[in-house]
Coordinates of C-alpha atoms (C1' of nucleotides) in Angstrom, one line a residue:
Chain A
X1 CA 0.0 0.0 0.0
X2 CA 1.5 3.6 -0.7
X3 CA 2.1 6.0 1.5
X4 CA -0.1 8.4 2.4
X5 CA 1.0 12.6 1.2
X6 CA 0.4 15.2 4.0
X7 CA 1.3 18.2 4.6
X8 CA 1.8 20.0 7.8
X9 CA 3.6 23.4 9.4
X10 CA 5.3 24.8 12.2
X11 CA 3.8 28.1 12.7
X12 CA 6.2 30.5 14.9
X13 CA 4.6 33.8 16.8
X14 CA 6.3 35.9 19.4
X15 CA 3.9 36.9 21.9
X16 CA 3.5 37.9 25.8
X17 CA 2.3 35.0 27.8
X18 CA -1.3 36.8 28.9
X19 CA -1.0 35.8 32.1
X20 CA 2.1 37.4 32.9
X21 CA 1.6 40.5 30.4
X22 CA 0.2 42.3 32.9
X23 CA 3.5 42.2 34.5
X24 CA 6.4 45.1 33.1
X25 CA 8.8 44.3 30.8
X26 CA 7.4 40.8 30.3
X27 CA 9.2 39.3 27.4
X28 CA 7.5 37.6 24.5
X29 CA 7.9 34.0 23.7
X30 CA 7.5 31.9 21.0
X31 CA 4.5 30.3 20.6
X32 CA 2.7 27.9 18.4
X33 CA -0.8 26.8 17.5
X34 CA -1.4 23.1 17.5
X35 CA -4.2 21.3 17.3
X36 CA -6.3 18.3 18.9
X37 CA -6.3 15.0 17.5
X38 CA -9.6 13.7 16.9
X39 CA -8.8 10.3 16.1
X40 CA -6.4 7.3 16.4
X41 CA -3.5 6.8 16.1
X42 CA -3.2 9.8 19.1
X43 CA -6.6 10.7 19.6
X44 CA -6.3 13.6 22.1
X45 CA -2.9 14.8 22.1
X46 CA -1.6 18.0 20.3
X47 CA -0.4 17.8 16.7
X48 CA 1.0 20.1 14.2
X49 CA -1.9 21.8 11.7
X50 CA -1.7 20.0 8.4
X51 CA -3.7 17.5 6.5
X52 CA -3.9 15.6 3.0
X53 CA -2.5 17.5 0.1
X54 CA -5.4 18.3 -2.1
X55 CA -5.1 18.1 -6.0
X56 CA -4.0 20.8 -8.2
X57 CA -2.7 22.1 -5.0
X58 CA 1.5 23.0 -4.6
X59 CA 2.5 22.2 -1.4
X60 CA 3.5 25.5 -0.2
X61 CA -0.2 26.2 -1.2
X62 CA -1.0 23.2 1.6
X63 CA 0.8 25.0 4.5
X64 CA -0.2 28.4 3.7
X65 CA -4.0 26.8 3.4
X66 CA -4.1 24.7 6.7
X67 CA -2.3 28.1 8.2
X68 CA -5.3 30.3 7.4
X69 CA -7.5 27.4 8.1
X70 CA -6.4 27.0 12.4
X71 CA -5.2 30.8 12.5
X72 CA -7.1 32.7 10.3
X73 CA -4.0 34.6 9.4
X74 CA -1.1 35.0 6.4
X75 CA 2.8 34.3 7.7
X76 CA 4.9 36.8 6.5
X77 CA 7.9 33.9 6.2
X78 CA 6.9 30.3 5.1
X79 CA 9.6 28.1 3.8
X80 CA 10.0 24.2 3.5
X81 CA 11.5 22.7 6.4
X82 CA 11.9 18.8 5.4
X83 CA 10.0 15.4 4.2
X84 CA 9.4 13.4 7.0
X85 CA 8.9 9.4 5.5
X86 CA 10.9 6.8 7.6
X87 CA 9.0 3.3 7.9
X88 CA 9.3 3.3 11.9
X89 CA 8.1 7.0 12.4
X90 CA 5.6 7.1 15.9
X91 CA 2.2 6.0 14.3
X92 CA 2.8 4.7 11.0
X93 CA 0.9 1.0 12.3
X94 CA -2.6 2.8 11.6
X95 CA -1.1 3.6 7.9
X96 CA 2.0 5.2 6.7
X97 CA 2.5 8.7 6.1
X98 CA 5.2 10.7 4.4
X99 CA 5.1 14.6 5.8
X100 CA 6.2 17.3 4.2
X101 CA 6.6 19.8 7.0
X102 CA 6.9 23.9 6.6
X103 CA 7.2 26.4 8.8
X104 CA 6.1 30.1 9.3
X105 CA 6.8 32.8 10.6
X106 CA 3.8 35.3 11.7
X107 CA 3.9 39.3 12.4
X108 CA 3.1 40.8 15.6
X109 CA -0.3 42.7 14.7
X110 CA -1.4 38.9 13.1
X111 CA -0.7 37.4 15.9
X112 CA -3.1 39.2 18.1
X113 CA -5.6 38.9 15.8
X114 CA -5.4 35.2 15.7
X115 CA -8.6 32.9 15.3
X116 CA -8.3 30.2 18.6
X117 CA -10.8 27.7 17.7
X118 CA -11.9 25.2 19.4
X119 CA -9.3 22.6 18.8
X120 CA -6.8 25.2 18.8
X121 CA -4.1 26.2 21.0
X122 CA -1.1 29.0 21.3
X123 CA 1.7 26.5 23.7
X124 CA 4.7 27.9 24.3
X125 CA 7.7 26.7 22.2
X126 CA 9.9 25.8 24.7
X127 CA 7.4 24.2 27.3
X128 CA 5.6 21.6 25.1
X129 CA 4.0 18.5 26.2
X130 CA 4.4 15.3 24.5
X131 CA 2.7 15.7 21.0
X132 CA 1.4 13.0 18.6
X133 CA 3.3 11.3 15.7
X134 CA 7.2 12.7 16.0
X135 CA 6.2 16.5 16.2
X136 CA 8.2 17.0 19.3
X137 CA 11.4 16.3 16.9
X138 CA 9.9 18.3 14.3
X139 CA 9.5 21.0 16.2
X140 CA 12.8 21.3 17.4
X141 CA 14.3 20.9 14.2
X142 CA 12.3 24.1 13.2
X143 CA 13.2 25.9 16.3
X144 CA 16.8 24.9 15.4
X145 CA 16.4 26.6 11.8
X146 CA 14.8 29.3 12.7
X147 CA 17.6 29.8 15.0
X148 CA 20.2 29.1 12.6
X149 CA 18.6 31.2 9.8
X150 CA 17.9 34.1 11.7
X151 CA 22.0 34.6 12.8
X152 CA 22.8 34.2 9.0
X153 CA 19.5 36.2 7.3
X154 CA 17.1 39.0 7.5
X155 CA 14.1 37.0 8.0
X156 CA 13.8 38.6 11.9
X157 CA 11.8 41.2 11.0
X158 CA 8.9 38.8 10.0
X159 CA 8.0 38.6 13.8
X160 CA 6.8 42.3 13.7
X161 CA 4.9 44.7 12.1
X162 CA 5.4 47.3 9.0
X163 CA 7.9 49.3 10.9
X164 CA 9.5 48.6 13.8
X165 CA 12.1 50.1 16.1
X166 CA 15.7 48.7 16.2
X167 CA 15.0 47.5 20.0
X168 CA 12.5 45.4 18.6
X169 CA 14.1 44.3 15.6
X170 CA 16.9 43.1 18.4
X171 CA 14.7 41.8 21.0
X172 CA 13.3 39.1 18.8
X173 CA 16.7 38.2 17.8
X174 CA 17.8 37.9 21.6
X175 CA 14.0 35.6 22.2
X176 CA 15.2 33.7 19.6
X177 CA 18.9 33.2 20.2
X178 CA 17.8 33.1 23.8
X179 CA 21.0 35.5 24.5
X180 CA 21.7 39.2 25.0
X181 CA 22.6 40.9 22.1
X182 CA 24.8 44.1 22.1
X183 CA 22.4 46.7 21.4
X184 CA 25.6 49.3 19.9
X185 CA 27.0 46.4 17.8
X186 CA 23.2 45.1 16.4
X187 CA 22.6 48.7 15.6
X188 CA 25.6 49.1 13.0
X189 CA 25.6 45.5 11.1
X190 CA 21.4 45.9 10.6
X191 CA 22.2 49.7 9.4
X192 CA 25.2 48.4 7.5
X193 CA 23.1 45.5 5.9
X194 CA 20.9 48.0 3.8
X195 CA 18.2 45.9 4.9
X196 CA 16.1 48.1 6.3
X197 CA 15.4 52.1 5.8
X198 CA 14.1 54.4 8.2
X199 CA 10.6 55.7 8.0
X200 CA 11.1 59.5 9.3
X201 CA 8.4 58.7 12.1
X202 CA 9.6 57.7 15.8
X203 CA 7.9 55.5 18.4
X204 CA 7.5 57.9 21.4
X205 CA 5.9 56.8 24.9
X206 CA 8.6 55.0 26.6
X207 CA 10.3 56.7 29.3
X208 CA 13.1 57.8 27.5
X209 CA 14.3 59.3 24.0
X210 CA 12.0 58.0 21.5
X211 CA 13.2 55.7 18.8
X212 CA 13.6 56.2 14.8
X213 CA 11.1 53.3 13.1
X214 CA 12.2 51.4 10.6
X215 CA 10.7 49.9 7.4
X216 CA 11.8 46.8 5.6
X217 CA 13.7 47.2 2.4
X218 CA 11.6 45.3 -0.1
X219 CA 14.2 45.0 -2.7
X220 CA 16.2 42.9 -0.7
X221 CA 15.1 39.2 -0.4
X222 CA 15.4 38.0 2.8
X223 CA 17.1 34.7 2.1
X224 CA 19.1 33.4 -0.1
X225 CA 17.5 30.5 -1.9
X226 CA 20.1 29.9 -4.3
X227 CA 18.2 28.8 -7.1
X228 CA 14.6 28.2 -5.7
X229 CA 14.0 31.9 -6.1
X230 CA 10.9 32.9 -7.1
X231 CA 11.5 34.0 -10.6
X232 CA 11.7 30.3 -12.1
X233 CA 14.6 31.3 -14.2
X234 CA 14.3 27.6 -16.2
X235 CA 17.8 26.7 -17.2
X236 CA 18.6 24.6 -20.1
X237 CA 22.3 25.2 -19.3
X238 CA 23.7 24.1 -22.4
X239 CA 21.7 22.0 -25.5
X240 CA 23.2 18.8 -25.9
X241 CA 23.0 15.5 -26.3
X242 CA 19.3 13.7 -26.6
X243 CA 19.8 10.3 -26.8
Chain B
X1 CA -6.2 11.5 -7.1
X2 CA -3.6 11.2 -5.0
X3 CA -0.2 12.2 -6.2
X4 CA 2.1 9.8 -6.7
X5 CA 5.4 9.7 -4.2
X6 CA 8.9 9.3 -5.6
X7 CA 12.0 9.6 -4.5
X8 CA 15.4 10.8 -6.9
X9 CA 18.4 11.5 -5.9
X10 CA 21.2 13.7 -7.8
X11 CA 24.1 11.7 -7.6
X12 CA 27.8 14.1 -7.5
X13 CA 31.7 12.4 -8.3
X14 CA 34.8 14.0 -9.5
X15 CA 35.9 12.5 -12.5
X16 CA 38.0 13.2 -15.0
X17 CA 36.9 13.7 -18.4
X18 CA 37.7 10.4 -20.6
X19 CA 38.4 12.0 -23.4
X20 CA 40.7 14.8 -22.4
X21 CA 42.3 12.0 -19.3
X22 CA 45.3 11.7 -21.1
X23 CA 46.4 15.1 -21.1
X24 CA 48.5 16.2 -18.4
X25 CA 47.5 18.2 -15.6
X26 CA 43.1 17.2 -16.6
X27 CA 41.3 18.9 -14.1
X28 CA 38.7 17.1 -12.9
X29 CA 35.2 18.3 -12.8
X30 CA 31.7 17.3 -11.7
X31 CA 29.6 14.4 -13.1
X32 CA 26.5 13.0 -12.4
X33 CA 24.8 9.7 -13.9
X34 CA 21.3 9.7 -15.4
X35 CA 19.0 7.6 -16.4
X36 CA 17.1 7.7 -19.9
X37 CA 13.7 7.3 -19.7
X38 CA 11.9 4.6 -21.7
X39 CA 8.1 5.9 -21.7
X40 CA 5.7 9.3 -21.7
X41 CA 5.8 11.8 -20.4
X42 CA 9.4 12.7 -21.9
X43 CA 10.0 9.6 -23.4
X44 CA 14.0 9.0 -24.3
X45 CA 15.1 12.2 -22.4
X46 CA 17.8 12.0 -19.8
X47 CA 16.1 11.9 -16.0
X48 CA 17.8 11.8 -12.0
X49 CA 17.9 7.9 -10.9
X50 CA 14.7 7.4 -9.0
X51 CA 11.5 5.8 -8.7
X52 CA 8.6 5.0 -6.2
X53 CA 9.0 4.2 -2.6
X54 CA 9.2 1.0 -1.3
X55 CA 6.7 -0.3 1.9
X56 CA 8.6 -0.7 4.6
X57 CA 11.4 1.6 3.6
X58 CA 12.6 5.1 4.3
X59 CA 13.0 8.0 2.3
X60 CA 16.6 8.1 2.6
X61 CA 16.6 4.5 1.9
X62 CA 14.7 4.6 -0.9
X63 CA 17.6 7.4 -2.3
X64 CA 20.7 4.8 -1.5
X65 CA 18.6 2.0 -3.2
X66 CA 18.0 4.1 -6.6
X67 CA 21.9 5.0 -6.2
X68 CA 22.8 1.3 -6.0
X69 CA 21.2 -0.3 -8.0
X70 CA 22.0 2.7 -11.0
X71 CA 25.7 2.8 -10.1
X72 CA 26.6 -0.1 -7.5
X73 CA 27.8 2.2 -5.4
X74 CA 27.2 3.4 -1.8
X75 CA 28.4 7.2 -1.2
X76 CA 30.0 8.8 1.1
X77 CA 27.5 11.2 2.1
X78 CA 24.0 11.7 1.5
X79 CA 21.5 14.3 2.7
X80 CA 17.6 15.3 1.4
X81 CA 17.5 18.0 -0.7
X82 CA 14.0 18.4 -1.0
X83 CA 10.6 18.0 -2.1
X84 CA 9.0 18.9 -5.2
X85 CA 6.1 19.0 -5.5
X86 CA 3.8 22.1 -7.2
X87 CA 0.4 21.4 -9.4
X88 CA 2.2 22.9 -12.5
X89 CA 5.7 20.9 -12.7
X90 CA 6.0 19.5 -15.7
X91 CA 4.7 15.9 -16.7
X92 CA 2.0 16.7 -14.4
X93 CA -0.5 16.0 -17.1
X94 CA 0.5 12.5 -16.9
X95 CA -0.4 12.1 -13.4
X96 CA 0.5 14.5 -11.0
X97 CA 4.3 13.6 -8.7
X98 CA 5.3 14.5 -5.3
X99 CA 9.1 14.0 -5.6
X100 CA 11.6 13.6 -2.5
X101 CA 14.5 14.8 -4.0
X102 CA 18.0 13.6 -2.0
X103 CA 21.8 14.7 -3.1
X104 CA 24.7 12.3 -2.6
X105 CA 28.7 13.0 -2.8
X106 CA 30.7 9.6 -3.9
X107 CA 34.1 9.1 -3.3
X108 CA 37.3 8.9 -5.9
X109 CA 37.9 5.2 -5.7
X110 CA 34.1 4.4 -6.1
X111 CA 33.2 6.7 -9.0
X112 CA 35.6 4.5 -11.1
X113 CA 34.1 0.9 -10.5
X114 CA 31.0 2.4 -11.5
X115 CA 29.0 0.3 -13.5
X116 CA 27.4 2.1 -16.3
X117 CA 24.4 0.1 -17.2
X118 CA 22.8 0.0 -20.6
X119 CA 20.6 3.5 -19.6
X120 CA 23.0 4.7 -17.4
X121 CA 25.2 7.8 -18.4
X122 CA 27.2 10.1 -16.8
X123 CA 27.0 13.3 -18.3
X124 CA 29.3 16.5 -16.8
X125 CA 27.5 18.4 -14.5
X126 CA 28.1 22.1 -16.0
X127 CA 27.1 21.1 -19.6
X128 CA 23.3 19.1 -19.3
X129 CA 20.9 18.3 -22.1
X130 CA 17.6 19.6 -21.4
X131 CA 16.5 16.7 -18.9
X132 CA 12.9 15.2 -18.3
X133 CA 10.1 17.1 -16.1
X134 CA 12.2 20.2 -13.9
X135 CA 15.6 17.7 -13.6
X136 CA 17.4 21.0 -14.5
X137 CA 16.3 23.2 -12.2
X138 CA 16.8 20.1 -9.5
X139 CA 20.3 19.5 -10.7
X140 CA 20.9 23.3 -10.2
X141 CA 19.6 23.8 -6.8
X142 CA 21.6 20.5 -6.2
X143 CA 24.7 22.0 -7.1
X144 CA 23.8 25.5 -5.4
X145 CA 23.4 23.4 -2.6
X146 CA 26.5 21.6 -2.4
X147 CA 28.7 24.8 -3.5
X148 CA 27.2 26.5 -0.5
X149 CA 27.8 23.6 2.2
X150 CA 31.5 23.1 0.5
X151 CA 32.0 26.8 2.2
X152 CA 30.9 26.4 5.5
X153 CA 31.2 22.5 6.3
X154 CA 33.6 19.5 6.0
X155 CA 31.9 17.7 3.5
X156 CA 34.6 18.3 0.8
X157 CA 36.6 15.0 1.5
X158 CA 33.2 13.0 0.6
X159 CA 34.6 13.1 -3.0
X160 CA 38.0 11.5 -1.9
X161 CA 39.2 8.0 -0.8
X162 CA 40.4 7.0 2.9
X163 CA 43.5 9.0 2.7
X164 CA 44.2 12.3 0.7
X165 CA 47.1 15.1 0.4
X166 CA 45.8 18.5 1.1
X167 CA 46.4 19.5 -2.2
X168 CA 43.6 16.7 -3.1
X169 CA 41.3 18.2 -0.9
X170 CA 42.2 22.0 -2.4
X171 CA 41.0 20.8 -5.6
X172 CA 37.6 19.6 -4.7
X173 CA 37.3 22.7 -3.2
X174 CA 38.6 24.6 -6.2
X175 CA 36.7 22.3 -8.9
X176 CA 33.0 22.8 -6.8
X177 CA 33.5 26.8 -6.2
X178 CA 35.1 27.4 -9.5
X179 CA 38.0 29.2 -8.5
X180 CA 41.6 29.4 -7.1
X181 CA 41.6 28.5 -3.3
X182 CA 45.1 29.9 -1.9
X183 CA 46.8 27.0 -0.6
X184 CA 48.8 28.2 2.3
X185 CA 45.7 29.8 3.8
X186 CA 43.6 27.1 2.7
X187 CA 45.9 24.4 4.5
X188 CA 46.0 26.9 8.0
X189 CA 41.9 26.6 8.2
X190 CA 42.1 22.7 7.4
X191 CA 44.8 22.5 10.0
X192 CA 42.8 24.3 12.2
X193 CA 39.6 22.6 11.9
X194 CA 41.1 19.7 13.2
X195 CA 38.8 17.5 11.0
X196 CA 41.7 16.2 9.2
X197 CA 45.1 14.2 11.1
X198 CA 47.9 13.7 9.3
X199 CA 48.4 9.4 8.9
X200 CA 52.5 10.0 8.9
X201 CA 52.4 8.1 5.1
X202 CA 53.4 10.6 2.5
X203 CA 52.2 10.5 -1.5
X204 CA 55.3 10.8 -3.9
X205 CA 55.7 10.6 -7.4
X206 CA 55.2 14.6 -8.3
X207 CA 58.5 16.0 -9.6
X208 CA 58.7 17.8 -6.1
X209 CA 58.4 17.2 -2.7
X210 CA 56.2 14.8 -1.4
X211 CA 52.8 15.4 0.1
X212 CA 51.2 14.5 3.8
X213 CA 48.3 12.2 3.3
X214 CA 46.0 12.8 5.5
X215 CA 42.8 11.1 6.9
X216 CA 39.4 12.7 8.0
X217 CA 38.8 12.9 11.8
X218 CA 35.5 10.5 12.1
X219 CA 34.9 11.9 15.3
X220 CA 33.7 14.7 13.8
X221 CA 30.4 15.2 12.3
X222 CA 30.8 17.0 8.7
X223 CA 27.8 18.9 9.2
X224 CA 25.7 20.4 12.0
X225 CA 22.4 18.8 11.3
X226 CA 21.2 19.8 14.4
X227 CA 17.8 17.9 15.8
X228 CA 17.9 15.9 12.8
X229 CA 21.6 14.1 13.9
X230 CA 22.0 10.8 13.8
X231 CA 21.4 9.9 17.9
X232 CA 17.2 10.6 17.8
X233 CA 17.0 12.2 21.4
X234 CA 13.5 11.7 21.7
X235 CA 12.9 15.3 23.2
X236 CA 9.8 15.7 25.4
X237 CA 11.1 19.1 26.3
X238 CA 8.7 19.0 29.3
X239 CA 5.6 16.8 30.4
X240 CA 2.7 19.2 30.4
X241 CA -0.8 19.2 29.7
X242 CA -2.3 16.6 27.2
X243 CA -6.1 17.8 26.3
Chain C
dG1 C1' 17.2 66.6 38.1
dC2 C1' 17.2 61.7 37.3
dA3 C1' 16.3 57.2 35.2
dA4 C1' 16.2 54.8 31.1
dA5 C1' 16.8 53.8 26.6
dA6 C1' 18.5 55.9 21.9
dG7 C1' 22.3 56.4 19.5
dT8 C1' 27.8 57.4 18.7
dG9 C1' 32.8 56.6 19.2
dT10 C1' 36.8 53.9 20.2
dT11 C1' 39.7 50.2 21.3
dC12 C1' 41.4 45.7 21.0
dA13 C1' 41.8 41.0 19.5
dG14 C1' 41.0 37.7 16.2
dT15 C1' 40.5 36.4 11.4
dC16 C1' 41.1 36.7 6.4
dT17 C1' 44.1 37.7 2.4
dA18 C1' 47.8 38.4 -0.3
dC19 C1' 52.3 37.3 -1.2
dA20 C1' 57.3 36.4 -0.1
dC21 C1' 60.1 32.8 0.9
dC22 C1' 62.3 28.2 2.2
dC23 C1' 62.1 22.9 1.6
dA24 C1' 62.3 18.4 -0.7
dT25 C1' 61.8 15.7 -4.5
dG26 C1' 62.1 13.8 -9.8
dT27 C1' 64.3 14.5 -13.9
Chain D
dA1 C1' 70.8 22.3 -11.5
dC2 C1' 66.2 23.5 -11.8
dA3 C1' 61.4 23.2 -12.1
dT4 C1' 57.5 22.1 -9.3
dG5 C1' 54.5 21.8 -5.9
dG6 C1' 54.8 21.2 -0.4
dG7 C1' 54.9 23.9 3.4
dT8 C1' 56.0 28.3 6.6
dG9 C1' 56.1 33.3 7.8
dT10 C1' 54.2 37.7 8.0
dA11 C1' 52.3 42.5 7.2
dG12 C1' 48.0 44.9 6.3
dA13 C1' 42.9 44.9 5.9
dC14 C1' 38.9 43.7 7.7
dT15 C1' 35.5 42.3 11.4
dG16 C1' 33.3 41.6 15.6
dA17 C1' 33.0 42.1 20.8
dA18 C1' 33.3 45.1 24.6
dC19 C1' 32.3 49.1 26.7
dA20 C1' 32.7 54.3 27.6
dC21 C1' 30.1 58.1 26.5
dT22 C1' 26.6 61.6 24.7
dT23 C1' 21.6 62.6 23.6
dT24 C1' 16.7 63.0 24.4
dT25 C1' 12.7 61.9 26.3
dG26 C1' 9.0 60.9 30.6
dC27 C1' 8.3 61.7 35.2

DNA sequence: GCAAAAGTGTTCAGTCTACACCCATGT
DNA sequence: ACATGGGTGTAGACTGAACACTTTTGC
């Protein structure tokens, strides 16, 4: 019997646990929605979102679908993370399924705005329970990327809205990294990276002298995906042989 | 209906070009064996060595199979790529493919026992024939991918034997990037790396002075996979609630 | 005025790069 | 002897971490 196709997705948020938001200076997390399992195999414990891949339907089209389907919302970041298929994985007795798993990133104004229904649930990345299949592992292996990616890319500012101080642009680096981040140092290599412009406007309110806010430089992608880039730029490298 | 799950894997050695082997100083260059296809869609073009996965086996399993049984070989190294998959590739009209794309790096010694079976040919890496369905742009992102990881792991010796000088492993650097690699700098961050130990032998034969041979430090991992590493650590981070 | 964060300047150490130079071998 | 690549040394450029310091707001 083949294989079954799903798809599923680690969806990534940065928000202030609500019961301690009350409290100053509370730091945001990262959080994820899951949902309940309705059914065996796991009937009752928290899984990724995801499901069957429909036809005539890519399968970044699948993430982004299920996405808007538990959340209500658009990520501002989705990319592949990997294609889950070994015989022995957690559950495959109740029929096998190969997962191809992607991950998002959501902005902060989305992430307030976010539908919880009734099977779903914002847990905090870092505190989860056991979940079903081998999502605990998947999870962490997007936790690690996003860690990984966000020292080596631009992708931070996907955790925040249009504009954006540089102290937030750095906090979600230091949530992320779990680490303090030299605020002096963090200042110069974004400025330096051209990624980001500043908007004229300042954020005023705190206790102190307000801050310049930035915008995203559109022109400059994010990530380097090497040839995956968007424009397909098909590439019949040479003509040659046809046998 | 479903899609249809395969798995393919782009296949890398450095060989040197049979034609141009008996001239002196031959650089050698990237190859990679492909199979011809013998039926619609793209009937007689040149295709990656896959095919549909197995029960009871993995995805990565399913890549070594489709690499033995088109080469006899095992390689050195071999990591998923990843998975294609979109509504519009092409050939989808012929039933619609989720492919689980892996890339694998085989050593010196091997790539010359290959067997080239009677559909088997391999073809030099830089100069393709338009391939069957989006091989191309596979092959591409393949190569994108391995140039990249060449920089910032130690996968490089994956293309050599047990022992190699420095100078070998320069030139699998220098073939893959495409440029001149300065050798006394480049053997001060091998050095440094301490992934390589010197084996005391030396390689003579050169006109000049003879060469360390050197052997790669197995107790070091040629790439951070993070979660994904070899050891599973099951990671129930925490035990929490389960609905 | 004072606390607090925004923003600037400077130093120091480590790394990368280019290139000069000596060493050991085959012919 | 001498050509050739193996191997070492070193000066300058560049980069990143650490931290002192000035600026501007809210209270």
């Amino acid at each position: 019997m083949a294989p079954t196709l799903a798809v599923s997705t680690v969806i990534f948020a940065l928000r202030t646990d609500e019961r301690s938001s009350a409290a100053i200076g509370a730091r945001p997390q990262l959080w994820l929605p899951l949902v309940v399992r309705l059914r065996d195999p796991f009937d009752g414990r928290w899984a990724l979102p995801g499901g069957p891949l429909r036809e005539d339907e890519g399968l970044a089209d699948a993430a982004s679908r299920t996405l808007l389907e538990t959340t209500g919302l658009r990520p501002n970041y989705l990319e592949q993370l990997y294609a889950f298929g070994d015989a022995d994985r957690p559950g495959a007795e109740h029929g096998r399924v190969v997962s191809v798993v992607y991950w998002a990133m959501i902005g902060a104004e989305e992430a307030h705005l976010a539908t919880t229904g009734q099977n779903v649930r914002w847990l905090a990345a870092d505190r989860l329970p056991n979940l079903a299949f081998d999502h605990n592992r998947i999870v962490e292996y997007a936790l690690w990327r996003l860690r990984t990616k966000v020292e080596y890319s631009r992708i931070a500012h996907a955790f925040l809205g249009e504009t954006f101080t540089l102290r937030e642009l750095r906090e979600v680096h230091e949530v992320v990294l779990g680490k303090a981040v030299d605020p002096a140092n963090f200042r110069r290599q974004v400025e330096a990276s051209g990624a980001v412009v500043p908007t004229g406007q300042v954020r005023t309110g705190g206790r102190h002298r307000p801050a310049q806010l930035y915008r995203y430089d559109t022109a400059i992608e994010p990530v380097d995906l090497g040839p995956l880039a968007p424009e397909p730029q098909m590439s019949p490298t040479s003509t040659e042989e046809t046998p």
